[in-house]
């Protein structure tokens, strides 16, 4: 009987303050709608990548020859190393590295795109630039910052912003790598994703070519310093492996990753999820109003004499 009476008291308390509940819930709903509509849409372009792995291409210089020619190479004084590097993991780490991304931003002149944009003009397909950050007329940075920062963002600042927009994940089951870029403009998001993958392939290609060419030059010197025929043959085998790496690097465009599903211009925004914001805001307003109504009832309830 006491429990039922308490339930009736709660319902009665809410009914007695129904206008408070309705008003506060409505206010939260309206504020949630205003907040959701004021938030700028973000688009996300995604790509699914397959690591390019062949015995030669994945060897990556002298280190990849350790298992096959380690014994012979050690006789000539060449250190091939005993640990095989995970080329996919290495490429992903380069993709997120400060040096690679800062160079990527500078090479493609992306500071304005990353640091000054505040929206996207769908009708004209143009970025909306914040005039308090960048003056388009004079093409100069005008943002107000405190020393030691400068009006023009540093490479480090641009790197941190870009890293927040970049997601790179590897599926532990099938080994495929997913890459995504978020931006105000769906066209910019797609372009950045495509450029990033292309630049990474070029970076890994050039890196392996430099390493292989350096290895060939070193091995050639070893051949010139030995007259043992068997040793020379072993060194020529090592050179042949390095030549395979340079050959594949020159002819293969998709060197580190190949496309399973290339990045496209997204047609739907990724966030914010305005409906969810409105629902959560309205629910929070209703819950808060109910709690306030109950507190008012409890505060007005006469206390028993002590």
PDB file of C-alpha atoms in Angstrom, residues 82-290:
ATOM      1  CA  UNK A  82      67.505 -11.182 -38.402  1.00  0.00           C
ATOM      2  CA  UNK A  83      64.176  -9.451 -37.834  1.00  0.00           C
ATOM      3  CA  UNK A  84      61.706  -9.251 -40.709  1.00  0.00           C
ATOM      4  CA  UNK A  85      59.794  -5.993 -40.738  1.00  0.00           C
ATOM      5  CA  UNK A  86      56.021  -5.966 -41.163  1.00  0.00           C
ATOM      6  CA  UNK A  87      55.848  -3.757 -44.249  1.00  0.00           C
ATOM      7  CA  UNK A  88      52.131  -3.063 -43.845  1.00  0.00           C
ATOM      8  CA  UNK A  89      52.549  -1.924 -40.258  1.00  0.00           C
ATOM      9  CA  UNK A  90      55.568   0.146 -41.257  1.00  0.00           C
ATOM     10  CA  UNK A  91      53.611   1.850 -44.063  1.00  0.00           C
ATOM     11  CA  UNK A  92      50.739   2.625 -41.683  1.00  0.00           C
ATOM     12  CA  UNK A  93      53.119   4.184 -39.174  1.00  0.00           C
ATOM     13  CA  UNK A  94      54.690   6.318 -41.896  1.00  0.00           C
ATOM     14  CA  UNK A  95      51.188   7.362 -42.939  1.00  0.00           C
ATOM     15  CA  UNK A  96      50.546   8.753 -39.442  1.00  0.00           C
ATOM     16  CA  UNK A  97      54.042  10.056 -38.847  1.00  0.00           C
ATOM     17  CA  UNK A  98      54.767  13.724 -38.237  1.00  0.00           C
ATOM     18  CA  UNK A  99      57.489  13.958 -40.872  1.00  0.00           C
ATOM     19  CA  UNK A 100      55.423  12.388 -43.657  1.00  0.00           C
ATOM     20  CA  UNK A 101      52.240  14.352 -42.963  1.00  0.00           C
ATOM     21  CA  UNK A 102      53.950  17.725 -42.540  1.00  0.00           C
ATOM     22  CA  UNK A 103      55.727  17.186 -45.847  1.00  0.00           C
ATOM     23  CA  UNK A 104      52.415  16.104 -47.411  1.00  0.00           C
ATOM     24  CA  UNK A 105      50.666  19.276 -46.183  1.00  0.00           C
ATOM     25  CA  UNK A 106      53.447  21.531 -47.435  1.00  0.00           C
ATOM     26  CA  UNK A 107      53.798  19.770 -50.780  1.00  0.00           C
ATOM     27  CA  UNK A 108      50.096  20.143 -51.589  1.00  0.00           C
ATOM     28  CA  UNK A 109      49.677  23.566 -49.925  1.00  0.00           C
ATOM     29  CA  UNK A 110      46.915  22.393 -47.590  1.00  0.00           C
ATOM     30  CA  UNK A 111      47.204  24.819 -44.676  1.00  0.00           C
ATOM     31  CA  UNK A 112      44.287  27.001 -45.772  1.00  0.00           C
ATOM     32  CA  UNK A 113      42.159  23.932 -46.489  1.00  0.00           C
ATOM     33  CA  UNK A 114      42.874  22.448 -43.069  1.00  0.00           C
ATOM     34  CA  UNK A 115      43.226  25.497 -40.824  1.00  0.00           C
ATOM     35  CA  UNK A 116      41.045  28.263 -42.298  1.00  0.00           C
ATOM     36  CA  UNK A 117      38.005  26.468 -43.693  1.00  0.00           C
ATOM     37  CA  UNK A 118      34.831  26.620 -41.605  1.00  0.00           C
ATOM     38  CA  UNK A 119      32.287  25.149 -44.006  1.00  0.00           C
ATOM     39  CA  UNK A 120      31.359  24.248 -47.562  1.00  0.00           C
ATOM     40  CA  UNK A 121      29.273  26.129 -50.106  1.00  0.00           C
ATOM     41  CA  UNK A 122      27.336  23.283 -51.712  1.00  0.00           C
ATOM     42  CA  UNK A 123      25.893  25.413 -54.509  1.00  0.00           C
ATOM     43  CA  UNK A 124      29.251  26.700 -55.787  1.00  0.00           C
ATOM     44  CA  UNK A 125      31.355  23.809 -54.467  1.00  0.00           C
ATOM     45  CA  UNK A 126      33.702  26.169 -52.648  1.00  0.00           C
ATOM     46  CA  UNK A 127      35.153  26.118 -49.179  1.00  0.00           C
ATOM     47  CA  UNK A 128      33.920  28.796 -46.806  1.00  0.00           C
ATOM     48  CA  UNK A 129      37.010  30.482 -45.386  1.00  0.00           C
ATOM     49  CA  UNK A 130      36.952  32.104 -41.967  1.00  0.00           C
ATOM     50  CA  UNK A 131      37.893  35.781 -42.549  1.00  0.00           C
ATOM     51  CA  UNK A 132      39.182  36.028 -38.972  1.00  0.00           C
ATOM     52  CA  UNK A 133      41.773  33.400 -39.788  1.00  0.00           C
ATOM     53  CA  UNK A 134      42.718  33.951 -43.430  1.00  0.00           C
ATOM     54  CA  UNK A 135      42.217  36.958 -45.722  1.00  0.00           C
ATOM     55  CA  UNK A 136      41.441  35.670 -49.221  1.00  0.00           C
ATOM     56  CA  UNK A 137      41.947  39.076 -50.832  1.00  0.00           C
ATOM     57  CA  UNK A 138      45.507  39.550 -49.627  1.00  0.00           C
ATOM     58  CA  UNK A 139      46.122  35.793 -49.296  1.00  0.00           C
ATOM     59  CA  UNK A 140      47.558  36.297 -45.839  1.00  0.00           C
ATOM     60  CA  UNK A 141      46.955  34.816 -42.408  1.00  0.00           C
ATOM     61  CA  UNK A 142      45.257  37.198 -39.980  1.00  0.00           C
ATOM     62  CA  UNK A 143      44.353  34.983 -37.043  1.00  0.00           C
ATOM     63  CA  UNK A 144      44.967  36.390 -33.570  1.00  0.00           C
ATOM     64  CA  UNK A 145      47.339  34.179 -31.607  1.00  0.00           C
ATOM     65  CA  UNK A 146      49.640  34.539 -28.648  1.00  0.00           C
ATOM     66  CA  UNK A 147      53.419  34.280 -28.890  1.00  0.00           C
ATOM     67  CA  UNK A 148      55.216  32.059 -29.776  1.00  0.00           C
ATOM     68  CA  UNK A 149      52.533  31.125 -32.314  1.00  0.00           C
ATOM     69  CA  UNK A 150      52.447  33.081 -35.560  1.00  0.00           C
ATOM     70  CA  UNK A 151      49.430  34.141 -37.674  1.00  0.00           C
ATOM     71  CA  UNK A 152      50.395  31.492 -40.202  1.00  0.00           C
ATOM     72  CA  UNK A 153      49.966  28.047 -38.624  1.00  0.00           C
ATOM     73  CA  UNK A 154      53.098  25.998 -38.215  1.00  0.00           C
ATOM     74  CA  UNK A 155      53.558  22.595 -39.776  1.00  0.00           C
ATOM     75  CA  UNK A 156      53.040  21.047 -36.352  1.00  0.00           C
ATOM     76  CA  UNK A 157      49.640  22.755 -35.889  1.00  0.00           C
ATOM     77  CA  UNK A 158      48.471  21.670 -39.333  1.00  0.00           C
ATOM     78  CA  UNK A 159      49.721  18.145 -38.637  1.00  0.00           C
ATOM     79  CA  UNK A 160      47.697  17.892 -35.416  1.00  0.00           C
ATOM     80  CA  UNK A 161      44.526  19.105 -37.163  1.00  0.00           C
ATOM     81  CA  UNK A 162      45.014  16.706 -40.065  1.00  0.00           C
ATOM     82  CA  UNK A 163      45.706  13.794 -37.750  1.00  0.00           C
ATOM     83  CA  UNK A 164      42.300  14.356 -36.115  1.00  0.00           C
ATOM     84  CA  UNK A 165      40.656  14.058 -39.543  1.00  0.00           C
ATOM     85  CA  UNK A 166      42.610  10.942 -40.552  1.00  0.00           C
ATOM     86  CA  UNK A 167      41.724   7.403 -39.526  1.00  0.00           C
ATOM     87  CA  UNK A 168      43.834   4.373 -40.474  1.00  0.00           C
ATOM     88  CA  UNK A 169      42.882   0.920 -39.225  1.00  0.00           C
ATOM     89  CA  UNK A 170      43.955  -2.613 -40.024  1.00  0.00           C
ATOM     90  CA  UNK A 171      41.565  -5.557 -39.910  1.00  0.00           C
ATOM     91  CA  UNK A 172      43.250  -8.259 -37.859  1.00  0.00           C
ATOM     92  CA  UNK A 173      41.219 -10.984 -39.578  1.00  0.00           C
ATOM     93  CA  UNK A 174      41.853 -10.322 -43.269  1.00  0.00           C
ATOM     94  CA  UNK A 175      44.761  -7.853 -43.112  1.00  0.00           C
ATOM     95  CA  UNK A 176      42.957  -5.189 -45.155  1.00  0.00           C
ATOM     96  CA  UNK A 177      43.552  -1.552 -44.247  1.00  0.00           C
ATOM     97  CA  UNK A 178      40.801   1.061 -44.107  1.00  0.00           C
ATOM     98  CA  UNK A 179      41.638   4.737 -44.506  1.00  0.00           C
ATOM     99  CA  UNK A 180      39.229   7.636 -44.087  1.00  0.00           C
ATOM    100  CA  UNK A 181      39.428  11.432 -44.244  1.00  0.00           C
ATOM    101  CA  UNK A 182      36.874  13.829 -42.762  1.00  0.00           C
ATOM    102  CA  UNK A 183      36.293  17.361 -44.039  1.00  0.00           C
ATOM    103  CA  UNK A 184      33.645  20.016 -44.558  1.00  0.00           C
ATOM    104  CA  UNK A 185      33.746  19.383 -48.313  1.00  0.00           C
ATOM    105  CA  UNK A 186      33.078  15.864 -49.628  1.00  0.00           C
ATOM    106  CA  UNK A 187      35.222  16.662 -52.668  1.00  0.00           C
ATOM    107  CA  UNK A 188      38.171  17.737 -50.529  1.00  0.00           C
ATOM    108  CA  UNK A 189      37.786  14.629 -48.372  1.00  0.00           C
ATOM    109  CA  UNK A 190      37.950  12.376 -51.448  1.00  0.00           C
ATOM    110  CA  UNK A 191      40.872  14.293 -52.947  1.00  0.00           C
ATOM    111  CA  UNK A 192      42.906  14.181 -49.734  1.00  0.00           C
ATOM    112  CA  UNK A 193      42.355  10.452 -49.324  1.00  0.00           C
ATOM    113  CA  UNK A 194      43.434   9.771 -52.907  1.00  0.00           C
ATOM    114  CA  UNK A 195      46.493  12.034 -52.647  1.00  0.00           C
ATOM    115  CA  UNK A 196      47.522  10.523 -49.340  1.00  0.00           C
ATOM    116  CA  UNK A 197      47.483   6.960 -50.652  1.00  0.00           C
ATOM    117  CA  UNK A 198      49.318   7.980 -53.837  1.00  0.00           C
ATOM    118  CA  UNK A 199      51.997   9.859 -51.902  1.00  0.00           C
ATOM    119  CA  UNK A 200      52.479   6.984 -49.487  1.00  0.00           C
ATOM    120  CA  UNK A 201      53.003   4.549 -52.362  1.00  0.00           C
ATOM    121  CA  UNK A 202      55.560   6.909 -53.888  1.00  0.00           C
ATOM    122  CA  UNK A 203      57.277   7.405 -50.537  1.00  0.00           C
ATOM    123  CA  UNK A 204      57.621   3.674 -49.889  1.00  0.00           C
ATOM    124  CA  UNK A 205      58.765   3.084 -53.463  1.00  0.00           C
ATOM    125  CA  UNK A 206      61.479   5.733 -53.287  1.00  0.00           C
ATOM    126  CA  UNK A 207      62.557   4.533 -49.863  1.00  0.00           C
ATOM    127  CA  UNK A 208      63.053   0.953 -51.061  1.00  0.00           C
ATOM    128  CA  UNK A 209      64.768   2.082 -54.260  1.00  0.00           C
ATOM    129  CA  UNK A 210      67.288   4.195 -52.336  1.00  0.00           C
ATOM    130  CA  UNK A 211      67.969   1.317 -49.952  1.00  0.00           C
ATOM    131  CA  UNK A 212      68.318  -1.194 -52.786  1.00  0.00           C
ATOM    132  CA  UNK A 213      70.652   1.063 -54.793  1.00  0.00           C
ATOM    133  CA  UNK A 214      72.780   1.652 -51.715  1.00  0.00           C
ATOM    134  CA  UNK A 215      72.928  -2.108 -51.156  1.00  0.00           C
ATOM    135  CA  UNK A 216      73.943  -2.752 -54.768  1.00  0.00           C
ATOM    136  CA  UNK A 217      76.757  -0.216 -54.542  1.00  0.00           C
ATOM    137  CA  UNK A 218      78.007  -1.795 -51.331  1.00  0.00           C
ATOM    138  CA  UNK A 219      77.835  -5.327 -52.726  1.00  0.00           C
ATOM    139  CA  UNK A 220      79.650  -4.268 -55.888  1.00  0.00           C
ATOM    140  CA  UNK A 221      82.519  -2.968 -53.777  1.00  0.00           C
ATOM    141  CA  UNK A 222      82.654  -6.313 -51.958  1.00  0.00           C
ATOM    142  CA  UNK A 223      82.887  -8.131 -55.287  1.00  0.00           C
ATOM    143  CA  UNK A 224      85.780  -5.935 -56.341  1.00  0.00           C
ATOM    144  CA  UNK A 225      87.676  -6.754 -53.156  1.00  0.00           C
ATOM    145  CA  UNK A 226      87.393 -10.554 -53.276  1.00  0.00           C
ATOM    146  CA  UNK A 227      88.850 -13.073 -55.737  1.00  0.00           C
ATOM    147  CA  UNK A 228      86.990 -16.091 -54.397  1.00  0.00           C
ATOM    148  CA  UNK A 229      84.661 -17.292 -57.141  1.00  0.00           C
ATOM    149  CA  UNK A 230      82.079 -18.815 -54.793  1.00  0.00           C
ATOM    150  CA  UNK A 231      81.911 -15.638 -52.774  1.00  0.00           C
ATOM    151  CA  UNK A 232      81.494 -13.532 -55.892  1.00  0.00           C
ATOM    152  CA  UNK A 233      78.614 -15.746 -57.042  1.00  0.00           C
ATOM    153  CA  UNK A 234      76.883 -15.325 -53.684  1.00  0.00           C
ATOM    154  CA  UNK A 235      77.323 -11.557 -53.883  1.00  0.00           C
ATOM    155  CA  UNK A 236      75.921 -11.501 -57.418  1.00  0.00           C
ATOM    156  CA  UNK A 237      72.853 -13.366 -56.104  1.00  0.00           C
ATOM    157  CA  UNK A 238      72.426 -10.655 -53.506  1.00  0.00           C
ATOM    158  CA  UNK A 239      72.717  -7.972 -56.177  1.00  0.00           C
ATOM    159  CA  UNK A 240      70.138  -9.785 -58.291  1.00  0.00           C
ATOM    160  CA  UNK A 241      67.640  -9.599 -55.426  1.00  0.00           C
ATOM    161  CA  UNK A 242      68.226  -5.867 -55.077  1.00  0.00           C
ATOM    162  CA  UNK A 243      67.764  -5.379 -58.820  1.00  0.00           C
ATOM    163  CA  UNK A 244      64.392  -7.100 -58.572  1.00  0.00           C
ATOM    164  CA  UNK A 245      63.358  -4.597 -55.927  1.00  0.00           C
ATOM    165  CA  UNK A 246      64.352  -1.615 -58.082  1.00  0.00           C
ATOM    166  CA  UNK A 247      62.624  -3.124 -61.121  1.00  0.00           C
ATOM    167  CA  UNK A 248      59.345  -3.656 -59.263  1.00  0.00           C
ATOM    168  CA  UNK A 249      59.571  -0.206 -57.744  1.00  0.00           C
ATOM    169  CA  UNK A 250      59.902   1.387 -61.176  1.00  0.00           C
ATOM    170  CA  UNK A 251      56.981  -0.437 -62.809  1.00  0.00           C
ATOM    171  CA  UNK A 252      54.450  -0.762 -59.967  1.00  0.00           C
ATOM    172  CA  UNK A 253      52.256   2.259 -59.258  1.00  0.00           C
ATOM    173  CA  UNK A 254      50.448   0.714 -56.277  1.00  0.00           C
ATOM    174  CA  UNK A 255      53.609  -0.162 -54.418  1.00  0.00           C
ATOM    175  CA  UNK A 256      52.630  -0.410 -50.739  1.00  0.00           C
ATOM    176  CA  UNK A 257      48.839  -0.558 -51.042  1.00  0.00           C
ATOM    177  CA  UNK A 258      46.426  -1.380 -53.842  1.00  0.00           C
ATOM    178  CA  UNK A 259      42.801  -0.336 -53.959  1.00  0.00           C
ATOM    179  CA  UNK A 260      40.076  -2.777 -53.028  1.00  0.00           C
ATOM    180  CA  UNK A 261      37.585   0.062 -52.850  1.00  0.00           C
ATOM    181  CA  UNK A 262      38.914   3.525 -53.841  1.00  0.00           C
ATOM    182  CA  UNK A 263      37.811   6.737 -52.084  1.00  0.00           C
ATOM    183  CA  UNK A 264      34.728   8.376 -53.588  1.00  0.00           C
ATOM    184  CA  UNK A 265      32.929  11.666 -53.030  1.00  0.00           C
ATOM    185  CA  UNK A 266      30.432  10.926 -50.225  1.00  0.00           C
ATOM    186  CA  UNK A 267      26.854  11.940 -50.933  1.00  0.00           C
ATOM    187  CA  UNK A 268      25.695  11.918 -47.313  1.00  0.00           C
ATOM    188  CA  UNK A 269      27.222  13.715 -44.354  1.00  0.00           C
ATOM    189  CA  UNK A 270      29.032  11.675 -41.725  1.00  0.00           C
ATOM    190  CA  UNK A 271      28.255  13.956 -38.782  1.00  0.00           C
ATOM    191  CA  UNK A 272      26.683  15.593 -36.875  1.00  0.00           C
ATOM    192  CA  UNK A 273      23.759  13.216 -36.367  1.00  0.00           C
ATOM    193  CA  UNK A 274      21.168  15.907 -35.839  1.00  0.00           C
ATOM    194  CA  UNK A 275      18.239  13.592 -35.109  1.00  0.00           C
ATOM    195  CA  UNK A 276      20.204  11.900 -32.327  1.00  0.00           C
ATOM    196  CA  UNK A 277      21.169  15.291 -30.862  1.00  0.00           C
ATOM    197  CA  UNK A 278      17.538  16.429 -30.790  1.00  0.00           C
ATOM    198  CA  UNK A 279      16.299  13.152 -29.267  1.00  0.00           C
ATOM    199  CA  UNK A 280      18.981  13.130 -26.567  1.00  0.00           C
ATOM    200  CA  UNK A 281      18.461  16.829 -25.798  1.00  0.00           C
ATOM    201  CA  UNK A 282      14.692  16.424 -25.507  1.00  0.00           C
ATOM    202  CA  UNK A 283      15.044  13.355 -23.280  1.00  0.00           C
ATOM    203  CA  UNK A 284      17.540  15.183 -21.057  1.00  0.00           C
ATOM    204  CA  UNK A 285      15.148  18.122 -20.729  1.00  0.00           C
ATOM    205  CA  UNK A 286      12.250  15.841 -19.818  1.00  0.00           C
ATOM    206  CA  UNK A 287      14.313  13.945 -17.256  1.00  0.00           C
ATOM    207  CA  UNK A 288      15.669  17.133 -15.689  1.00  0.00           C
ATOM    208  CA  UNK A 289      12.198  18.691 -15.472  1.00  0.00           C
ATOM    209  CA  UNK A 290      10.831  15.598 -13.723  1.00  0.00           C
TER     210      UNK A 290
END
